[in-house]
């Protein structure tokens, strides 16, 4: 993409309403625009990152054996009355009526609707296990939306639902989701710690939240410092292997890590003093097992191998896709702007032409742009007739992991400058070597390309 042809409305000043780093930088980098309290338009740069995260989630969910669907944003209130949640959910639910005076609601979550789909089409244990998921916009009418997309009213969310014959099978689905989420977050450059949490209006006894540690987190968390040493890494996992999935769950949840709602001061005090840590955390996902709560209330039964009708065991599993962007920025930025992890960057490399209109510099930039593009990478070429300082400031603000700087002085020596955004380290290389270096970096990065490039 050439910046002269792109829509990137960056701001020099920080808007007064932005209280946290991610909100400030997303507004300044031209990623979002507020349309109403807690409701945002996603501009091209922000939308591109949103799609990158969505792709990664799709890929990891499908590897885990989960099946994507798409449900409508509006739901019938009658389904929620069946489950008993319509009146219990509270004012966060946006309730509306259509022209026939039928009660509808704007989806905050979809346990009822997916249970209705299941009961309409599945009647035998032979069709189990089954996990369906979607990535879709949701709405919760927060009393005090704040922190930009971190606590907005409209948000983009992956929500998945498993249906199993027994509790044992459903708990394997729970473990399978935990493993797939660990892989997903690490691909995004995040360390998201699973912490024992409160189930809230979803219900159920087994639930873990995934939290990213950040000073601006909305939750207070308590944890054993050894938790932060855990990484999933490149290990391969057979999602059908119950023992392997259980082993990973045990590894990542056996150490103390809890949100403030489930914090046990007495148990926490048993840890060595130097390992007792408290911090703020940003919730980026949650998994639940809630048994037969919805299947019994809504008649989601299947026949077992003896012909007896049994309510299926269920769980739900969510990832806050849009708020993930805020969490990544909160965890990865400096005073100059965003620092995107290579797995989710909107563009793989920036190209800065220090002297636009100089024939040699223009030709060198075009050659770099074409070489990177032919390798399947997406460069962002700043071909504007702007001063060099302004171009550098824009590149630092939007946070692309790598920058190629091209100018007449370097070209006389046969080199361009390759700069790493995270470390700030620059290196002069022949253009072809610089392209080779960038290509090598991204060959080792699993880039989400399931649906969108």
XYZ file of C-alpha atoms in Angstrom:
453
model
C 0.000 0.000 0.000
C 1.208 3.514 -0.859
C 0.525 5.977 1.909
C -0.403 8.675 -0.599
C -3.360 6.462 -1.622
C -4.292 5.225 1.866
C -6.749 6.645 4.398
C -4.707 7.166 7.560
C -6.045 10.196 9.487
C -3.326 10.460 12.148
C -3.647 13.098 14.868
C -0.779 15.164 16.264
C -2.571 15.985 19.511
C -4.048 13.536 21.988
C -7.851 13.848 22.312
C -8.863 14.995 25.783
C -11.309 12.120 26.336
C -8.638 9.416 25.958
C -7.633 8.205 29.433
C -5.523 5.120 28.706
C -2.609 4.506 26.359
C -4.440 2.213 23.944
C -7.309 4.683 23.505
C -4.917 7.580 22.950
C -2.784 5.721 20.433
C -5.687 4.189 18.519
C -7.227 7.629 18.044
C -3.908 9.258 17.166
C -2.949 6.452 14.748
C -6.229 6.827 12.875
C -7.463 3.345 13.794
C -10.889 4.269 15.187
C -13.352 7.146 15.415
C -15.924 7.477 18.166
C -19.523 7.655 16.899
C -21.304 7.571 20.285
C -20.424 6.638 23.863
C -18.686 3.257 23.687
C -19.351 2.862 19.931
C -16.620 3.250 17.315
C -16.094 3.155 13.576
C -13.088 1.039 12.622
C -10.935 2.922 10.126
C -8.676 1.081 7.640
C -5.630 0.545 9.895
C -7.710 -0.602 12.864
C -9.931 -2.765 10.688
C -6.863 -4.427 9.175
C -5.541 -5.416 12.603
C -9.002 -6.617 13.618
C -9.011 -8.957 10.618
C -5.515 -10.229 11.435
C -6.670 -11.236 14.912
C -9.841 -12.787 13.522
C -7.798 -14.883 11.095
C -5.572 -16.250 13.857
C -8.606 -17.154 15.969
C -10.277 -18.945 13.041
C -7.138 -20.932 12.314
C -6.631 -22.090 15.899
C -10.317 -22.883 16.424
C -10.460 -25.015 13.300
C -7.266 -26.841 14.305
C -9.033 -27.689 17.581
C -11.944 -29.213 15.647
C -14.433 -26.384 16.143
C -16.894 -25.398 13.414
C -17.642 -21.772 12.434
C -21.213 -20.547 11.991
C -22.877 -17.124 11.933
C -25.933 -16.252 14.017
C -28.026 -13.086 13.741
C -27.296 -10.050 15.881
C -30.960 -9.722 16.944
C -32.475 -12.500 19.056
C -36.003 -13.302 20.115
C -36.648 -12.542 23.778
C -38.682 -15.760 23.979
C -35.491 -17.845 23.894
C -34.136 -15.957 26.888
C -37.423 -16.369 28.717
C -37.082 -20.130 28.202
C -33.679 -20.154 29.866
C -34.822 -17.810 32.637
C -32.198 -15.168 31.848
C -34.320 -12.472 30.205
C -35.167 -10.677 33.425
C -31.989 -11.662 35.247
C -29.477 -10.263 32.788
C -29.953 -6.634 33.811
C -29.842 -3.280 32.063
C -26.734 -4.220 30.070
C -29.114 -6.000 27.669
C -30.501 -3.716 24.967
C -34.170 -4.672 24.584
C -36.163 -3.554 21.546
C -39.486 -4.234 19.786
C -40.131 -4.716 16.078
C -43.143 -3.305 14.214
C -45.210 -6.349 15.214
C -44.558 -5.510 18.877
C -42.412 -8.627 19.326
C -39.702 -8.471 21.965
C -36.171 -8.666 20.599
C -32.739 -8.052 22.030
C -29.361 -7.116 20.646
C -27.021 -10.065 21.262
C -24.832 -9.777 24.363
C -24.061 -13.529 24.165
C -25.695 -16.461 22.385
C -26.090 -19.509 24.638
C -29.861 -19.566 24.087
C -29.760 -19.155 20.339
C -27.106 -21.809 19.759
C -28.989 -24.205 22.054
C -32.091 -23.636 19.923
C -30.069 -24.454 16.782
C -28.726 -27.612 18.406
C -32.085 -28.911 19.658
C -33.626 -28.360 16.218
C -31.098 -30.539 14.402
C -29.364 -32.953 16.786
C -31.158 -35.816 18.510
C -28.590 -38.627 18.830
C -25.412 -39.117 20.827
C -23.813 -40.224 17.555
C -23.637 -36.561 16.497
C -21.577 -35.647 19.551
C -19.198 -34.108 20.458
C -19.973 -30.858 18.670
C -18.525 -27.374 19.085
C -19.905 -24.430 17.129
C -18.480 -20.913 17.223
C -18.884 -17.530 15.608
C -17.077 -14.180 15.459
C -19.669 -11.447 15.556
C -20.517 -7.998 16.880
C -22.154 -7.897 20.321
C -23.724 -5.144 22.405
C -23.840 -4.613 26.152
C -25.180 -1.311 27.401
C -22.386 -0.513 29.857
C -23.428 2.056 32.441
C -20.080 3.793 32.048
C -18.273 2.965 28.804
C -14.644 4.081 29.013
C -11.094 3.354 27.937
C -12.002 3.306 24.246
C -12.552 -0.175 22.856
C -11.441 -1.718 26.152
C -14.852 -1.173 27.716
C -17.132 -0.185 24.896
C -20.796 -0.980 24.412
C -20.398 -2.508 20.949
C -17.598 -5.047 20.582
C -16.356 -7.826 18.317
C -16.262 -11.226 19.962
C -15.555 -14.858 19.270
C -18.086 -16.985 21.151
C -18.036 -20.777 20.992
C -20.354 -23.441 22.454
C -19.661 -27.121 23.033
C -22.265 -29.910 23.256
C -21.208 -33.200 24.839
C -22.882 -36.342 26.110
C -21.143 -36.483 29.498
C -19.502 -34.177 31.977
C -16.176 -35.876 31.286
C -16.482 -35.103 27.571
C -17.518 -31.516 28.270
C -14.544 -30.976 30.564
C -12.291 -32.231 27.768
C -13.881 -29.566 25.553
C -13.073 -27.050 28.307
C -9.451 -28.206 28.362
C -9.293 -28.178 24.566
C -10.411 -24.553 24.527
C -7.855 -23.575 27.127
C -5.088 -25.091 25.003
C -6.319 -23.441 21.798
C -6.550 -20.079 23.565
C -2.995 -20.333 24.891
C -1.782 -20.943 21.332
C -3.938 -18.113 19.979
C -2.696 -15.482 22.416
C 0.948 -16.424 22.006
C 0.624 -16.091 18.233
C -0.595 -12.561 18.881
C 2.483 -11.751 20.948
C 0.579 -11.791 24.238
C 1.044 -13.601 27.513
C -2.541 -14.185 28.632
C -2.652 -15.908 32.017
C -5.613 -18.223 32.764
C -7.013 -17.239 36.158
C -9.810 -18.782 38.181
C -12.744 -16.413 37.896
C -16.399 -15.796 38.685
C -18.963 -17.095 36.179
C -21.325 -14.097 36.443
C -24.617 -14.282 34.495
C -23.353 -17.134 32.258
C -23.460 -19.569 35.177
C -21.488 -22.712 35.970
C -18.805 -23.819 38.386
C -15.764 -24.186 36.131
C -14.464 -20.983 34.604
C -11.151 -19.314 33.837
C -10.511 -15.821 32.549
C -7.469 -15.031 30.426
C -5.832 -11.819 31.565
C -2.995 -9.723 30.201
C -1.069 -7.891 32.903
C -1.176 -4.105 32.384
C -1.220 -1.060 34.647
C -4.491 0.097 33.123
C -6.284 -3.241 33.594
C -9.808 -3.072 34.989
C -9.356 -6.097 37.274
C -7.119 -6.602 40.281
C -5.385 -9.956 40.071
C -3.292 -12.041 42.455
C -0.800 -14.603 41.224
C 2.282 -16.680 41.835
C 5.154 -14.989 39.966
C 6.137 -18.374 38.489
C 3.006 -18.152 36.309
C 4.699 -15.535 34.141
C 7.463 -18.014 33.253
C 5.036 -20.381 31.518
C 4.946 -20.470 27.714
C 3.207 -22.812 25.296
C 5.854 -22.408 22.617
C 5.943 -24.532 19.480
C 4.776 -27.803 21.019
C 2.333 -29.787 18.922
C -0.918 -30.967 20.491
C -3.387 -33.684 19.567
C -6.731 -32.201 20.581
C -8.261 -35.671 20.731
C -5.752 -36.710 23.391
C -7.612 -36.104 26.649
C -4.573 -36.786 28.822
C -2.401 -34.337 26.857
C -4.994 -31.542 27.065
C -5.523 -32.205 30.776
C -1.768 -32.084 31.340
C -1.509 -28.646 29.734
C -4.473 -27.348 31.742
C -2.812 -28.630 34.921
C 0.481 -27.004 33.961
C -1.078 -23.593 33.354
C -3.639 -23.558 36.190
C -1.963 -25.373 39.090
C -0.080 -22.262 40.212
C -2.056 -19.616 42.102
C -3.661 -17.084 39.730
C -7.038 -15.540 40.528
C -9.131 -12.483 39.879
C -10.255 -10.381 42.827
C -13.702 -12.054 42.852
C -12.209 -15.484 43.632
C -9.085 -14.407 45.506
C -8.384 -16.487 48.641
C -6.036 -14.488 50.921
C -5.356 -17.487 53.157
C -4.322 -19.704 50.233
C -2.337 -16.870 48.665
C -0.419 -16.337 51.918
C 0.910 -19.898 51.719
C 3.101 -18.898 48.764
C 6.690 -17.789 49.414
C 6.589 -14.040 50.057
C 8.778 -13.200 47.076
C 6.364 -14.993 44.722
C 3.197 -13.246 45.955
C 2.292 -10.731 43.255
C -0.692 -8.468 42.694
C -1.296 -6.360 39.624
C -3.942 -5.076 37.238
C -5.141 -7.269 34.388
C -7.066 -6.855 31.129
C -9.541 -9.641 30.445
C -9.234 -10.898 26.853
C -11.196 -14.145 27.068
C -13.092 -16.553 29.303
C -14.098 -20.217 29.209
C -17.039 -21.814 31.049
C -18.432 -25.240 31.761
C -22.024 -24.974 32.972
C -23.309 -28.516 32.576
C -26.986 -28.929 31.730
C -28.162 -25.446 32.786
C -29.400 -24.477 29.311
C -30.063 -27.904 27.830
C -32.521 -28.846 30.589
C -34.276 -25.486 30.535
C -34.591 -25.499 26.740
C -35.079 -29.185 25.990
C -31.743 -29.900 24.288
C -31.761 -33.688 24.749
C -30.192 -36.530 22.797
C -30.809 -40.273 22.845
C -27.941 -42.304 24.296
C -26.891 -45.767 23.054
C -29.760 -47.338 25.015
C -32.351 -44.929 23.628
C -32.721 -42.900 26.842
C -33.106 -39.143 26.545
C -30.287 -37.168 28.178
C -29.649 -33.422 28.437
C -26.357 -32.500 26.808
C -23.516 -31.002 28.796
C -22.473 -27.572 27.576
C -19.874 -24.875 27.915
C -19.183 -21.515 26.300
C -15.906 -19.919 25.380
C -15.254 -16.309 24.418
C -12.441 -14.120 23.133
C -12.849 -10.350 23.039
C -11.435 -9.768 19.564
C -11.756 -5.975 19.490
C -10.515 -5.471 23.059
C -7.510 -7.658 22.217
C -6.196 -4.777 20.128
C -6.302 -2.517 23.172
C -4.588 -5.177 25.274
C -1.802 -5.629 22.714
C -1.176 -1.874 22.610
C -1.230 -1.581 26.402
C 1.376 -4.354 26.568
C 3.491 -3.155 23.622
C 4.129 0.568 23.147
C 6.583 3.321 23.968
C 6.476 7.111 24.164
C 6.450 7.381 20.367
C 3.563 5.038 19.623
C 2.458 1.461 19.103
C 4.878 -1.479 18.705
C 3.008 -4.235 16.863
C 4.054 -7.868 17.376
C 5.023 -9.346 14.014
C 2.110 -11.815 14.037
C -0.576 -9.108 14.031
C 1.023 -6.064 12.414
C -1.232 -4.369 9.829
C 1.720 -4.046 7.422
C 4.891 -6.090 7.610
C 7.302 -3.263 6.880
C 7.335 0.484 6.332
C 9.331 2.122 3.541
C 10.364 5.754 4.043
C 11.617 7.733 1.064
C 13.758 10.565 2.438
C 13.762 12.499 -0.831
C 10.575 11.997 -2.769
C 11.102 13.062 -6.388
C 14.758 12.052 -6.469
C 14.967 9.603 -9.345
C 17.386 7.178 -7.704
C 15.541 7.201 -4.352
C 12.161 6.750 -6.036
C 13.451 3.801 -8.102
C 15.036 2.150 -5.062
C 11.813 2.456 -3.047
C 9.765 1.049 -5.905
C 12.159 -1.902 -6.193
C 11.923 -2.613 -2.443
C 8.133 -2.310 -2.565
C 7.865 -4.744 -5.473
C 10.365 -7.236 -4.020
C 8.546 -7.418 -0.685
C 5.161 -7.691 -2.406
C 6.355 -10.562 -4.625
C 7.340 -12.435 -1.448
C 3.752 -12.186 -0.185
C 4.525 -9.424 2.324
C 2.633 -6.152 2.663
C 4.817 -3.063 2.806
C 3.475 0.416 3.541
C 5.396 2.865 1.362
C 5.409 6.478 2.593
C 5.627 8.141 -0.792
C 4.232 11.472 0.398
C 6.081 14.699 -0.303
C 6.582 15.353 3.407
C 9.616 16.153 5.545
C 11.588 13.186 6.863
C 10.782 13.940 10.526
C 7.062 13.755 9.864
C 7.439 10.453 8.034
C 9.448 8.929 10.894
C 6.905 10.163 13.447
C 4.051 8.553 11.501
C 5.899 5.233 11.224
C 6.722 5.234 14.944
C 3.129 6.100 15.831
C 1.530 3.303 13.794
C 4.162 0.874 15.061
C 5.149 -1.351 12.127
C 7.831 -3.814 13.357
C 10.353 -2.964 10.608
C 11.219 0.180 8.678
C 13.344 0.606 5.555
C 14.749 4.115 5.142
C 15.951 5.090 1.675
C 17.905 8.245 0.836
C 20.414 9.523 -1.712
C 23.339 9.418 0.741
C 22.874 5.745 1.601
C 22.217 4.764 -1.987
C 25.579 6.250 -3.017
C 27.110 3.625 -0.747
C 24.765 0.923 -2.022
C 22.795 0.583 1.231
C 19.430 1.286 2.849
C 18.717 1.476 6.579
C 16.743 -1.322 8.263
C 15.322 -0.381 11.690
C 13.657 -2.601 14.266
C 10.782 -0.692 15.875
C 10.952 -2.577 19.176
C 14.684 -2.284 19.840
C 15.387 0.879 17.863
C 18.478 -0.794 16.400
C 19.321 0.246 12.829
C 21.555 -1.509 10.329
C 22.789 -0.504 6.882
C 22.375 -3.247 4.291
C 22.288 -3.584 0.513
C 18.621 -3.424 -0.555
C 18.436 -7.096 -1.531
C 19.938 -8.146 1.821
C 17.420 -5.971 3.683
C 14.548 -7.649 1.832
C 16.050 -11.049 2.579
C 16.310 -10.190 6.297
C 12.653 -9.126 6.519
C 11.496 -12.198 4.592
C 13.476 -14.427 6.975
C 11.794 -12.833 10.006
C 8.305 -13.440 8.683
C 9.017 -16.989 7.538
C 9.192 -17.894 11.229
C 5.958 -16.036 12.081
C 2.599 -17.792 11.707
C 0.625 -15.092 9.946
C -3.155 -15.405 10.097
C -4.387 -15.751 6.517
C -7.414 -18.007 6.854
C -9.820 -15.530 5.303
C -8.075 -12.253 4.670
C -4.595 -11.180 3.562
